[in-house]
C-alpha cells in the first residue's frame, strides 16, 4: 500500500515545483501562436498560404506530442520519473531556444515536432509523482496545482506578457527567452527539490522480479469504458487546442488591435483560474467529479458552438471567455483525478499517456486543421468553432456514460459491535 505523507511540505516540494515546470512548458507551446504574424512575414507565407502553413506550424508540436504520449508512458514506466522529467525539460527547452534562430518553415516544424515529443514524454511523469504523494481525497487539489494551474497560469500570463514582448522585440527573442527559462530555472529547481516518491511509499519505479514481466492487459485499464474516458479527453483536446492555437488571430479578426490583444486573449484563462478554486473544493468535498467534469464539456461546447449566432464582437468574445473559462475550470483537474484514482499505480504512466496522447495530441491536431481549413474556405474562424462545440457536447455525454459504467467502491463491512446488535 502506498504511504502518503502528511503536512504541507509536499504541496511546495511537489505541487508548486511541478506547477512551475509545466508553466514554462506551456509558454514553449503557446509562444508560436503569438509569433506567427511576424514569423510569417519573415518566412514568406503571410499571404494566401497563411492559413495552410500556419495549420502545419501550429499542429507540428501535437504530432510529436501524440506519438510520445502513447509511447512514453510505456517506455519510461521503469525509469525514475525525476530523471525523465529533467531530461525532457532539457530537450524541449533547447528546441524552443533553437527555434529563435531558424530561417525556414521546414526547420521550424522539425523543431516543433521534437519539442512536442519531449513534452509528450514529460506529461505522464507528473501523474506518477502525484500518485505517490497525494491521497485520493487530495487528488483533485494535487492534480489541479500540478497540471491545471501550471497550464492555465502560463496561458493567462503568457498571452498577456509575451504579446507586448513580441511587439517590442520581435518573434526571435520570444523563443530565446522562453527556451532559456527551462534551462536556467526549471532544471536547477527540479534537481534541488523534486522527489519521485516520499520515504516509505511504494517506489515510483516498480520492482522487476527475476524471470517475470509486468503484464498490461486492456481489462486492467478498464476495458471498453476506458475508451469513453479517452474520447472525452479527445473532445476536450479539440475544444481546448482549437481555441488556444488560434485565439490571438481570432481576437484580431474580431477587430481588437493594439496592446489589448494580449489581455483579451488571456481573459478565458484568467476566468478559468478564478472559477477553479470553488470548483476544486466542490469536487473534493462531494466526490461528484464525473458529473462536474461532464458539465464542463456540455456547457463549454454549447457556448462556443453558439458564437456564430451572436452579431457583436464583444458578445462573441464573452461566449469564448465564459465557455472556455467554465469548461477548463471544471473538466481538466477532475478528469485527471478520475483517471489517477481509478488506475493501478503501475498503469498510471502508460494510461495517462494514452489519454493525453489521443486526447490532447490527436484532438489538437484534428482541431487545428478543422479550424484552419474552414478559415481558408470561408474566411472565418467561427465555422470551425461550431464543430469544436458539437464534438465537446458528444464528449460530455461519453464521460457521463463512463460514470455510469465506473465500478463502485464496495460498501464498508459493519463493525463487530454492529453485528452483535
mmCIF file of C-alpha atoms in Angstrom:
data_model
loop_
_atom_site.group_PDB
_atom_site.id
_atom_site.type_symbol
_atom_site.label_atom_id
_atom_site.label_comp_id
_atom_site.label_asym_id
_atom_site.label_seq_id
_atom_site.Cartn_x
_atom_site.Cartn_y
_atom_site.Cartn_z
ATOM 1 C CA UNK A 1 0.000 0.000 0.000
ATOM 2 C CA UNK A 2 1.277 3.469 -0.868
ATOM 3 C CA UNK A 3 2.147 5.592 2.152
ATOM 4 C CA UNK A 4 1.107 9.191 1.595
ATOM 5 C CA UNK A 5 2.857 11.866 3.666
ATOM 6 C CA UNK A 6 1.011 14.396 5.758
ATOM 7 C CA UNK A 7 1.761 18.068 6.227
ATOM 8 C CA UNK A 8 2.195 20.980 3.895
ATOM 9 C CA UNK A 9 5.722 20.389 2.553
ATOM 10 C CA UNK A 10 4.542 18.196 -0.315
ATOM 11 C CA UNK A 11 2.373 20.996 -1.692
ATOM 12 C CA UNK A 12 5.523 23.082 -2.139
ATOM 13 C CA UNK A 13 8.118 20.409 -2.920
ATOM 14 C CA UNK A 14 5.892 18.555 -5.392
ATOM 15 C CA UNK A 15 2.842 20.667 -6.229
ATOM 16 C CA UNK A 16 4.446 24.090 -6.661
ATOM 17 C CA UNK A 17 7.673 22.795 -8.255
ATOM 18 C CA UNK A 18 5.880 20.713 -10.901
ATOM 19 C CA UNK A 19 3.409 23.546 -11.462
ATOM 20 C CA UNK A 20 6.263 25.890 -12.349
ATOM 21 C CA UNK A 21 7.761 23.307 -14.693
ATOM 22 C CA UNK A 22 4.511 22.925 -16.600
ATOM 23 C CA UNK A 23 4.109 26.717 -16.605
ATOM 24 C CA UNK A 24 7.342 27.010 -18.586
ATOM 25 C CA UNK A 25 6.408 24.061 -20.803
ATOM 26 C CA UNK A 26 3.162 25.783 -21.794
ATOM 27 C CA UNK A 27 4.993 29.006 -22.594
ATOM 28 C CA UNK A 28 7.010 26.915 -25.055
ATOM 29 C CA UNK A 29 3.795 25.549 -26.576
ATOM 30 C CA UNK A 30 1.915 28.833 -26.932
ATOM 31 C CA UNK A 31 4.670 31.243 -27.996
ATOM 32 C CA UNK A 32 4.281 30.331 -31.686
ATOM 33 C CA UNK A 33 0.633 31.474 -31.683
ATOM 34 C CA UNK A 34 1.844 34.951 -30.706
ATOM 35 C CA UNK A 35 4.878 34.963 -33.028
ATOM 36 C CA UNK A 36 3.057 33.870 -36.207
ATOM 37 C CA UNK A 37 2.336 37.309 -37.760
ATOM 38 C CA UNK A 38 5.968 38.445 -37.741
ATOM 39 C CA UNK A 39 7.353 34.979 -38.388
ATOM 40 C CA UNK A 40 5.092 34.525 -41.436
ATOM 41 C CA UNK A 41 6.312 37.827 -42.875
ATOM 42 C CA UNK A 42 9.962 36.828 -42.479
ATOM 43 C CA UNK A 43 9.433 33.334 -43.898
ATOM 44 C CA UNK A 44 7.195 34.344 -46.800
ATOM 45 C CA UNK A 45 3.805 32.788 -46.024
ATOM 46 C CA UNK A 46 1.908 35.870 -44.851
ATOM 47 C CA UNK A 47 -0.269 35.908 -47.980
ATOM 48 C CA UNK A 48 -2.771 33.383 -49.389
ATOM 49 C CA UNK A 49 -0.961 30.374 -47.912
ATOM 50 C CA UNK A 50 -1.053 31.746 -44.362
ATOM 51 C CA UNK A 51 -3.897 29.527 -43.076
ATOM 52 C CA UNK A 52 -2.489 26.295 -44.540
ATOM 53 C CA UNK A 53 1.113 26.894 -43.460
ATOM 54 C CA UNK A 54 0.040 28.141 -40.027
ATOM 55 C CA UNK A 55 -2.008 24.968 -39.517
ATOM 56 C CA UNK A 56 1.075 22.839 -40.138
ATOM 57 C CA UNK A 57 3.323 25.020 -37.977
ATOM 58 C CA UNK A 58 0.878 25.153 -35.054
ATOM 59 C CA UNK A 59 -0.004 21.449 -35.085
ATOM 60 C CA UNK A 60 3.563 20.153 -35.657
ATOM 61 C CA UNK A 61 4.052 20.171 -31.885
ATOM 62 C CA UNK A 62 0.984 17.977 -31.465
ATOM 63 C CA UNK A 63 2.213 15.281 -33.877
ATOM 64 C CA UNK A 64 5.279 14.704 -31.704
ATOM 65 C CA UNK A 65 3.150 15.079 -28.592
ATOM 66 C CA UNK A 66 0.716 12.388 -29.738
ATOM 67 C CA UNK A 67 3.457 9.856 -30.527
ATOM 68 C CA UNK A 68 5.402 10.467 -27.313
ATOM 69 C CA UNK A 69 2.400 10.299 -25.003
ATOM 70 C CA UNK A 70 1.446 6.912 -26.430
ATOM 71 C CA UNK A 71 4.982 5.550 -26.213
ATOM 72 C CA UNK A 72 6.447 7.494 -23.307
ATOM 73 C CA UNK A 73 4.266 6.080 -20.552
ATOM 74 C CA UNK A 74 5.157 2.513 -21.582
ATOM 75 C CA UNK A 75 8.852 3.098 -22.322
ATOM 76 C CA UNK A 76 9.580 5.070 -19.154
ATOM 77 C CA UNK A 77 7.435 3.397 -16.502
ATOM 78 C CA UNK A 78 10.508 1.606 -15.106
ATOM 79 C CA UNK A 79 12.686 4.755 -15.246
ATOM 80 C CA UNK A 80 12.778 7.166 -12.322
ATOM 81 C CA UNK A 81 10.250 9.925 -13.129
ATOM 82 C CA UNK A 82 12.500 12.681 -11.748
ATOM 83 C CA UNK A 83 15.276 11.741 -14.173
ATOM 84 C CA UNK A 84 12.806 11.556 -17.064
ATOM 85 C CA UNK A 85 11.374 14.968 -16.202
ATOM 86 C CA UNK A 86 14.793 16.637 -16.111
ATOM 87 C CA UNK A 87 15.984 15.113 -19.407
ATOM 88 C CA UNK A 88 12.797 16.053 -21.252
ATOM 89 C CA UNK A 89 12.883 19.641 -19.924
ATOM 90 C CA UNK A 90 16.420 19.939 -21.292
ATOM 91 C CA UNK A 91 15.319 18.676 -24.716
ATOM 92 C CA UNK A 92 12.176 20.772 -25.195
ATOM 93 C CA UNK A 93 13.822 23.923 -23.824
ATOM 94 C CA UNK A 94 16.716 23.520 -26.258
ATOM 95 C CA UNK A 95 14.271 23.087 -29.154
ATOM 96 C CA UNK A 96 12.495 26.306 -28.150
ATOM 97 C CA UNK A 97 15.777 28.198 -27.886
ATOM 98 C CA UNK A 98 16.908 26.987 -31.331
ATOM 99 C CA UNK A 99 13.542 27.977 -32.858
ATOM 100 C CA UNK A 100 14.600 31.597 -32.434
ATOM 101 C CA UNK A 101 17.422 31.049 -34.956
ATOM 102 C CA UNK A 102 15.542 29.287 -37.787
ATOM 103 C CA UNK A 103 15.119 30.718 -41.277
ATOM 104 C CA UNK A 104 12.843 28.093 -42.864
ATOM 105 C CA UNK A 105 9.397 26.701 -42.160
ATOM 106 C CA UNK A 106 10.690 23.149 -42.537
ATOM 107 C CA UNK A 107 13.280 23.530 -39.788
ATOM 108 C CA UNK A 108 10.765 25.273 -37.522
ATOM 109 C CA UNK A 109 8.302 22.409 -37.988
ATOM 110 C CA UNK A 110 11.023 19.827 -37.279
ATOM 111 C CA UNK A 111 11.954 21.558 -34.017
ATOM 112 C CA UNK A 112 8.302 21.811 -33.008
ATOM 113 C CA UNK A 113 7.831 18.066 -33.597
ATOM 114 C CA UNK A 114 10.813 17.255 -31.353
ATOM 115 C CA UNK A 115 9.551 19.759 -28.758
ATOM 116 C CA UNK A 116 6.179 18.010 -28.768
ATOM 117 C CA UNK A 117 7.806 14.595 -28.472
ATOM 118 C CA UNK A 118 9.819 15.681 -25.412
ATOM 119 C CA UNK A 119 6.798 17.301 -23.747
ATOM 120 C CA UNK A 120 4.727 14.213 -24.504
ATOM 121 C CA UNK A 121 7.185 12.005 -22.606
ATOM 122 C CA UNK A 122 7.272 14.615 -19.826
ATOM 123 C CA UNK A 123 3.494 14.670 -19.306
ATOM 124 C CA UNK A 124 2.746 11.228 -17.742
ATOM 125 C CA UNK A 125 5.650 11.539 -15.295
ATOM 126 C CA UNK A 126 3.780 14.245 -13.348
ATOM 127 C CA UNK A 127 0.972 11.840 -12.525
ATOM 128 C CA UNK A 128 3.355 9.076 -11.481
ATOM 129 C CA UNK A 129 4.718 11.518 -8.913
ATOM 130 C CA UNK A 130 1.206 12.696 -7.915
ATOM 131 C CA UNK A 131 0.087 9.085 -7.358
ATOM 132 C CA UNK A 132 2.959 8.597 -4.898
ATOM 133 C CA UNK A 133 2.478 11.846 -2.972
ATOM 134 C CA UNK A 134 -1.276 12.553 -2.770
ATOM 135 C CA UNK A 135 -4.167 10.592 -1.277
ATOM 136 C CA UNK A 136 -7.411 10.021 -3.170
ATOM 137 C CA UNK A 137 -9.130 12.814 -1.229
ATOM 138 C CA UNK A 138 -6.292 15.180 -2.167
ATOM 139 C CA UNK A 139 -6.096 14.188 -5.819
ATOM 140 C CA UNK A 140 -8.303 16.943 -7.307
ATOM 141 C CA UNK A 141 -6.267 19.545 -5.444
ATOM 142 C CA UNK A 142 -2.970 17.847 -6.262
ATOM 143 C CA UNK A 143 -3.619 17.461 -9.986
ATOM 144 C CA UNK A 144 -5.063 20.974 -10.140
ATOM 145 C CA UNK A 145 -1.934 22.515 -8.629
ATOM 146 C CA UNK A 146 0.481 20.500 -10.771
ATOM 147 C CA UNK A 147 -1.301 20.369 -14.098
ATOM 148 C CA UNK A 148 -4.145 22.846 -14.116
ATOM 149 C CA UNK A 149 -2.530 25.885 -12.514
ATOM 150 C CA UNK A 150 0.734 25.327 -14.342
ATOM 151 C CA UNK A 151 -1.092 25.146 -17.654
ATOM 152 C CA UNK A 152 -3.599 27.949 -17.259
ATOM 153 C CA UNK A 153 -1.346 30.378 -15.427
ATOM 154 C CA UNK A 154 1.016 30.057 -18.380
ATOM 155 C CA UNK A 155 -1.793 30.719 -20.847
ATOM 156 C CA UNK A 156 -3.177 33.643 -18.854
ATOM 157 C CA UNK A 157 0.163 35.312 -18.164
ATOM 158 C CA UNK A 158 1.756 34.061 -21.362
ATOM 159 C CA UNK A 159 -0.590 35.793 -23.785
ATOM 160 C CA UNK A 160 -0.675 38.864 -21.553
ATOM 161 C CA UNK A 161 3.118 39.202 -21.119
ATOM 162 C CA UNK A 162 4.511 37.682 -24.299
ATOM 163 C CA UNK A 163 2.323 39.745 -26.660
ATOM 164 C CA UNK A 164 3.857 43.132 -25.684
ATOM 165 C CA UNK A 165 7.269 41.446 -25.602
ATOM 166 C CA UNK A 166 6.704 40.314 -29.181
ATOM 167 C CA UNK A 167 5.517 43.806 -30.164
ATOM 168 C CA UNK A 168 8.653 45.363 -28.660
ATOM 169 C CA UNK A 169 11.381 42.847 -29.604
ATOM 170 C CA UNK A 170 10.037 40.688 -32.436
ATOM 171 C CA UNK A 171 9.469 36.960 -32.645
ATOM 172 C CA UNK A 172 13.017 35.599 -32.262
ATOM 173 C CA UNK A 173 13.613 36.863 -28.674
ATOM 174 C CA UNK A 174 10.276 35.294 -27.743
ATOM 175 C CA UNK A 175 11.757 31.827 -28.357
ATOM 176 C CA UNK A 176 15.123 32.663 -26.785
ATOM 177 C CA UNK A 177 13.580 33.884 -23.527
ATOM 178 C CA UNK A 178 11.115 31.002 -23.102
ATOM 179 C CA UNK A 179 13.748 28.412 -24.034
ATOM 180 C CA UNK A 180 16.281 29.744 -21.541
ATOM 181 C CA UNK A 181 13.649 29.712 -18.785
ATOM 182 C CA UNK A 182 13.567 25.916 -18.845
ATOM 183 C CA UNK A 183 17.349 25.537 -18.893
ATOM 184 C CA UNK A 184 18.324 28.071 -16.229
ATOM 185 C CA UNK A 185 15.245 27.919 -13.957
ATOM 186 C CA UNK A 186 13.316 24.630 -14.209
ATOM 187 C CA UNK A 187 16.183 22.125 -14.349
ATOM 188 C CA UNK A 188 18.024 23.522 -11.257
ATOM 189 C CA UNK A 189 14.693 23.664 -9.391
ATOM 190 C CA UNK A 190 13.943 20.006 -10.150
ATOM 191 C CA UNK A 191 17.457 18.928 -9.171
ATOM 192 C CA UNK A 192 17.216 20.738 -5.829
ATOM 193 C CA UNK A 193 13.667 19.992 -4.678
ATOM 194 C CA UNK A 194 11.809 17.326 -6.651
ATOM 195 C CA UNK A 195 11.445 13.796 -5.241
ATOM 196 C CA UNK A 196 9.809 10.911 -7.116
ATOM 197 C CA UNK A 197 8.163 9.481 -4.002
ATOM 198 C CA UNK A 198 8.168 10.140 -0.218
ATOM 199 C CA UNK A 199 10.139 7.964 2.151
ATOM 200 C CA UNK A 200 8.292 4.739 2.891
ATOM 201 C CA UNK A 201 5.973 4.992 -0.126
ATOM 202 C CA UNK A 202 5.533 2.494 -2.908
ATOM 203 C CA UNK A 203 8.504 3.050 -5.251
ATOM 204 C CA UNK A 204 7.789 5.251 -8.278
ATOM 205 C CA UNK A 205 9.686 2.643 -10.309
ATOM 206 C CA UNK A 206 8.000 -0.795 -9.991
ATOM 207 C CA UNK A 207 10.440 -3.556 -8.990
ATOM 208 C CA UNK A 208 11.314 -6.188 -11.568
ATOM 209 C CA UNK A 209 11.421 -9.699 -10.192
ATOM 210 C CA UNK A 210 13.874 -12.079 -11.895
ATOM 211 C CA UNK A 211 12.245 -14.051 -14.697
ATOM 212 C CA UNK A 212 8.956 -12.102 -14.599
ATOM 213 C CA UNK A 213 7.344 -9.335 -16.615
ATOM 214 C CA UNK A 214 4.636 -6.901 -15.552
ATOM 215 C CA UNK A 215 1.774 -7.546 -17.951
ATOM 216 C CA UNK A 216 -0.538 -4.791 -19.102
ATOM 217 C CA UNK A 217 -3.939 -6.012 -20.224
ATOM 218 C CA UNK A 218 -6.690 -3.940 -21.798
ATOM 219 C CA UNK A 219 -9.028 -5.055 -18.998
ATOM 220 C CA UNK A 220 -6.633 -3.592 -16.395
ATOM 221 C CA UNK A 221 -7.136 -0.151 -17.962
ATOM 222 C CA UNK A 222 -10.897 -0.542 -17.602
ATOM 223 C CA UNK A 223 -11.773 -2.225 -20.889
ATOM 224 C CA UNK A 224 -14.298 -0.501 -23.129
ATOM 225 C CA UNK A 225 -15.160 2.142 -20.532
ATOM 226 C CA UNK A 226 -11.541 3.330 -20.711
ATOM 227 C CA UNK A 227 -12.242 4.209 -24.362
ATOM 228 C CA UNK A 228 -15.034 6.528 -23.191
ATOM 229 C CA UNK A 229 -12.534 8.303 -20.947
ATOM 230 C CA UNK A 230 -10.110 8.635 -23.860
ATOM 231 C CA UNK A 231 -12.806 10.015 -26.173
ATOM 232 C CA UNK A 232 -13.963 12.551 -23.599
ATOM 233 C CA UNK A 233 -10.391 13.832 -23.427
ATOM 234 C CA UNK A 234 -10.195 13.833 -27.230
ATOM 235 C CA UNK A 235 -13.194 16.167 -27.305
ATOM 236 C CA UNK A 236 -11.517 18.276 -24.606
ATOM 237 C CA UNK A 237 -8.378 18.393 -26.763
ATOM 238 C CA UNK A 238 -10.369 19.594 -29.758
ATOM 239 C CA UNK A 239 -12.155 22.335 -27.818
ATOM 240 C CA UNK A 240 -9.080 23.464 -25.885
ATOM 241 C CA UNK A 241 -6.484 23.414 -28.669
ATOM 242 C CA UNK A 242 -8.893 24.522 -31.392
ATOM 243 C CA UNK A 243 -9.350 27.777 -29.494
ATOM 244 C CA UNK A 244 -5.922 28.118 -27.862
ATOM 245 C CA UNK A 245 -3.919 27.661 -31.073
ATOM 246 C CA UNK A 246 -5.901 30.324 -32.893
ATOM 247 C CA UNK A 247 -7.136 32.741 -30.223
ATOM 248 C CA UNK A 248 -4.577 35.540 -30.830
ATOM 249 C CA UNK A 249 -5.592 35.583 -34.503
ATOM 250 C CA UNK A 250 -9.297 35.261 -33.660
ATOM 251 C CA UNK A 251 -9.017 38.329 -31.410
ATOM 252 C CA UNK A 252 -7.563 40.304 -34.327
ATOM 253 C CA UNK A 253 -10.268 39.029 -36.693
ATOM 254 C CA UNK A 254 -12.924 40.391 -34.300
ATOM 255 C CA UNK A 255 -11.439 43.865 -34.709
ATOM 256 C CA UNK A 256 -9.430 44.164 -31.490
ATOM 257 C CA UNK A 257 -5.977 45.675 -32.009
ATOM 258 C CA UNK A 258 -3.038 47.162 -30.117
ATOM 259 C CA UNK A 259 -1.993 46.213 -26.623
ATOM 260 C CA UNK A 260 -5.490 44.947 -25.768
ATOM 261 C CA UNK A 261 -4.866 41.836 -27.889
ATOM 262 C CA UNK A 262 -2.761 40.114 -25.246
ATOM 263 C CA UNK A 263 -5.158 40.929 -22.415
ATOM 264 C CA UNK A 264 -8.227 39.775 -24.344
ATOM 265 C CA UNK A 265 -6.530 36.539 -25.456
ATOM 266 C CA UNK A 266 -5.679 35.839 -21.799
ATOM 267 C CA UNK A 267 -9.199 36.510 -20.448
ATOM 268 C CA UNK A 268 -10.635 32.970 -20.902
ATOM 269 C CA UNK A 269 -7.745 31.516 -18.915
ATOM 270 C CA UNK A 270 -7.906 34.195 -16.213
ATOM 271 C CA UNK A 271 -11.598 33.408 -15.733
ATOM 272 C CA UNK A 272 -10.726 29.725 -15.613
ATOM 273 C CA UNK A 273 -8.200 30.296 -12.832
ATOM 274 C CA UNK A 274 -10.798 32.206 -10.792
ATOM 275 C CA UNK A 275 -13.501 29.557 -11.219
ATOM 276 C CA UNK A 276 -11.226 26.628 -10.446
ATOM 277 C CA UNK A 277 -10.862 27.472 -6.754
ATOM 278 C CA UNK A 278 -14.531 26.875 -5.849
ATOM 279 C CA UNK A 279 -14.947 24.052 -8.389
ATOM 280 C CA UNK A 280 -11.939 22.187 -6.997
ATOM 281 C CA UNK A 281 -13.299 22.476 -3.453
ATOM 282 C CA UNK A 282 -16.748 21.267 -4.536
ATOM 283 C CA UNK A 283 -15.234 18.318 -6.416
ATOM 284 C CA UNK A 284 -13.138 17.075 -3.489
ATOM 285 C CA UNK A 285 -15.946 17.666 -0.970
ATOM 286 C CA UNK A 286 -18.745 15.981 -2.948
ATOM 287 C CA UNK A 287 -16.781 13.428 -4.963
ATOM 288 C CA UNK A 288 -19.034 14.224 -7.987
ATOM 289 C CA UNK A 289 -16.061 14.563 -10.297
ATOM 290 C CA UNK A 290 -17.634 12.818 -13.286
ATOM 291 C CA UNK A 291 -20.765 14.965 -13.194
ATOM 292 C CA UNK A 292 -18.835 18.225 -12.738
ATOM 293 C CA UNK A 293 -16.308 17.380 -15.467
ATOM 294 C CA UNK A 294 -19.108 16.392 -17.879
ATOM 295 C CA UNK A 295 -20.859 19.707 -17.293
ATOM 296 C CA UNK A 296 -17.692 21.471 -18.397
ATOM 297 C CA UNK A 297 -17.776 19.863 -21.834
ATOM 298 C CA UNK A 298 -21.549 20.233 -22.217
ATOM 299 C CA UNK A 299 -21.743 23.902 -21.167
ATOM 300 C CA UNK A 300 -18.475 24.920 -22.802
ATOM 301 C CA UNK A 301 -19.380 23.173 -26.054
ATOM 302 C CA UNK A 302 -22.823 24.788 -26.156
ATOM 303 C CA UNK A 303 -21.462 28.310 -25.603
ATOM 304 C CA UNK A 304 -18.606 28.012 -28.108
ATOM 305 C CA UNK A 305 -20.885 26.420 -30.687
ATOM 306 C CA UNK A 306 -23.326 29.328 -30.313
ATOM 307 C CA UNK A 307 -20.740 32.026 -31.158
ATOM 308 C CA UNK A 308 -21.909 32.491 -34.804
ATOM 309 C CA UNK A 309 -25.427 33.279 -33.518
ATOM 310 C CA UNK A 310 -24.158 36.482 -31.851
ATOM 311 C CA UNK A 311 -23.568 39.569 -34.007
ATOM 312 C CA UNK A 312 -21.442 41.786 -31.780
ATOM 313 C CA UNK A 313 -17.668 41.143 -31.485
ATOM 314 C CA UNK A 314 -17.913 41.811 -27.749
ATOM 315 C CA UNK A 315 -20.703 39.241 -27.456
ATOM 316 C CA UNK A 316 -18.631 36.667 -29.330
ATOM 317 C CA UNK A 317 -15.703 37.351 -27.023
ATOM 318 C CA UNK A 318 -17.923 36.923 -23.959
ATOM 319 C CA UNK A 319 -19.083 33.492 -25.186
ATOM 320 C CA UNK A 320 -15.485 32.423 -25.794
ATOM 321 C CA UNK A 321 -14.392 33.613 -22.339
ATOM 322 C CA UNK A 322 -17.304 32.130 -20.390
ATOM 323 C CA UNK A 323 -17.359 28.885 -22.392
ATOM 324 C CA UNK A 324 -13.628 28.284 -22.117
ATOM 325 C CA UNK A 325 -13.447 29.551 -18.533
ATOM 326 C CA UNK A 326 -16.154 27.227 -17.210
ATOM 327 C CA UNK A 327 -15.092 24.260 -19.344
ATOM 328 C CA UNK A 328 -11.447 24.323 -18.292
ATOM 329 C CA UNK A 329 -12.206 25.047 -14.620
ATOM 330 C CA UNK A 330 -14.499 22.037 -14.292
ATOM 331 C CA UNK A 331 -13.062 19.446 -16.670
ATOM 332 C CA UNK A 332 -9.278 19.294 -16.582
ATOM 333 C CA UNK A 333 -8.316 18.689 -12.952
ATOM 334 C CA UNK A 334 -11.372 16.471 -12.360
ATOM 335 C CA UNK A 335 -10.632 14.291 -15.385
ATOM 336 C CA UNK A 336 -7.069 13.644 -14.206
ATOM 337 C CA UNK A 337 -8.239 12.997 -10.653
ATOM 338 C CA UNK A 338 -10.732 10.431 -12.022
ATOM 339 C CA UNK A 339 -8.082 8.737 -14.149
ATOM 340 C CA UNK A 340 -5.358 8.635 -11.483
ATOM 341 C CA UNK A 341 -7.638 7.331 -8.720
ATOM 342 C CA UNK A 342 -9.259 4.681 -10.968
ATOM 343 C CA UNK A 343 -5.960 3.210 -12.220
ATOM 344 C CA UNK A 344 -3.499 0.824 -10.517
ATOM 345 C CA UNK A 345 -0.192 2.586 -9.688
ATOM 346 C CA UNK A 346 1.874 0.737 -12.336
ATOM 347 C CA UNK A 347 -0.575 1.776 -15.081
ATOM 348 C CA UNK A 348 -0.764 5.489 -14.241
ATOM 349 C CA UNK A 349 2.105 6.460 -16.559
ATOM 350 C CA UNK A 350 1.018 4.379 -19.587
ATOM 351 C CA UNK A 351 -2.700 5.154 -19.192
ATOM 352 C CA UNK A 352 -2.326 8.910 -18.730
ATOM 353 C CA UNK A 353 -0.008 8.861 -21.739
ATOM 354 C CA UNK A 354 -2.706 7.174 -23.831
ATOM 355 C CA UNK A 355 -5.386 9.584 -22.619
ATOM 356 C CA UNK A 356 -3.283 12.670 -23.182
ATOM 357 C CA UNK A 357 -1.799 11.378 -26.444
ATOM 358 C CA UNK A 358 -5.083 10.667 -28.181
ATOM 359 C CA UNK A 359 -6.856 13.460 -26.322
ATOM 360 C CA UNK A 360 -4.579 16.496 -26.385
ATOM 361 C CA UNK A 361 -2.372 15.289 -29.250
ATOM 362 C CA UNK A 362 -4.962 13.721 -31.530
ATOM 363 C CA UNK A 363 -7.764 16.114 -30.624
ATOM 364 C CA UNK A 364 -5.487 19.119 -31.011
ATOM 365 C CA UNK A 365 -4.231 18.009 -34.428
ATOM 366 C CA UNK A 366 -7.764 17.479 -35.726
ATOM 367 C CA UNK A 367 -8.974 20.780 -34.253
ATOM 368 C CA UNK A 368 -6.022 22.750 -35.611
ATOM 369 C CA UNK A 369 -6.693 21.565 -39.140
ATOM 370 C CA UNK A 370 -10.500 21.827 -38.880
ATOM 371 C CA UNK A 371 -10.358 25.465 -37.764
ATOM 372 C CA UNK A 372 -7.540 26.313 -40.184
ATOM 373 C CA UNK A 373 -9.107 24.685 -43.244
ATOM 374 C CA UNK A 374 -12.570 26.113 -42.574
ATOM 375 C CA UNK A 375 -10.922 29.505 -42.106
ATOM 376 C CA UNK A 376 -9.222 29.089 -45.509
ATOM 377 C CA UNK A 377 -12.527 28.042 -47.129
ATOM 378 C CA UNK A 378 -14.879 30.588 -45.518
ATOM 379 C CA UNK A 379 -12.651 33.458 -44.389
ATOM 380 C CA UNK A 380 -13.834 33.000 -40.785
ATOM 381 C CA UNK A 381 -12.691 31.028 -37.756
ATOM 382 C CA UNK A 382 -16.251 30.639 -36.467
ATOM 383 C CA UNK A 383 -17.440 27.634 -38.551
ATOM 384 C CA UNK A 384 -14.572 25.664 -37.046
ATOM 385 C CA UNK A 385 -15.671 26.744 -33.570
ATOM 386 C CA UNK A 386 -19.127 25.270 -34.224
ATOM 387 C CA UNK A 387 -17.513 21.906 -34.958
ATOM 388 C CA UNK A 388 -15.486 22.157 -31.744
ATOM 389 C CA UNK A 389 -18.648 22.840 -29.744
ATOM 390 C CA UNK A 390 -20.553 19.869 -31.177
ATOM 391 C CA UNK A 391 -17.681 17.444 -30.514
ATOM 392 C CA UNK A 392 -17.357 18.768 -26.937
ATOM 393 C CA UNK A 393 -21.038 18.066 -26.251
ATOM 394 C CA UNK A 394 -20.636 14.489 -27.520
ATOM 395 C CA UNK A 395 -17.578 14.136 -25.284
ATOM 396 C CA UNK A 396 -19.565 15.298 -22.257
ATOM 397 C CA UNK A 397 -22.158 12.596 -22.922
ATOM 398 C CA UNK A 398 -19.371 10.000 -23.268
ATOM 399 C CA UNK A 399 -17.980 10.950 -19.858
ATOM 400 C CA UNK A 400 -21.436 10.640 -18.281
ATOM 401 C CA UNK A 401 -21.636 7.137 -19.770
ATOM 402 C CA UNK A 402 -18.201 6.351 -18.278
ATOM 403 C CA UNK A 403 -19.529 7.434 -14.893
ATOM 404 C CA UNK A 404 -22.434 5.014 -15.143
ATOM 405 C CA UNK A 405 -20.074 2.140 -16.024
ATOM 406 C CA UNK A 406 -17.439 3.100 -13.458
ATOM 407 C CA UNK A 407 -17.042 0.408 -10.764
ATOM 408 C CA UNK A 408 -18.401 1.434 -7.411
ATOM 409 C CA UNK A 409 -16.353 1.023 -4.256
ATOM 410 C CA UNK A 410 -17.655 -1.834 -2.083
ATOM 411 C CA UNK A 411 -19.728 -0.866 0.931
ATOM 412 C CA UNK A 412 -17.734 -0.958 4.189
ATOM 413 C CA UNK A 413 -18.213 -4.047 6.353
ATOM 414 C CA UNK A 414 -20.167 -3.469 9.570
ATOM 415 C CA UNK A 415 -18.145 -3.248 12.765
ATOM 416 C CA UNK A 416 -18.179 -6.214 15.173
ATOM 417 C CA UNK A 417 -20.306 -4.222 17.620
ATOM 418 C CA UNK A 418 -22.908 -3.599 14.915
ATOM 419 C CA UNK A 419 -23.094 -7.325 14.135
ATOM 420 C CA UNK A 420 -23.599 -8.123 17.807
ATOM 421 C CA UNK A 421 -26.562 -5.765 17.918
#
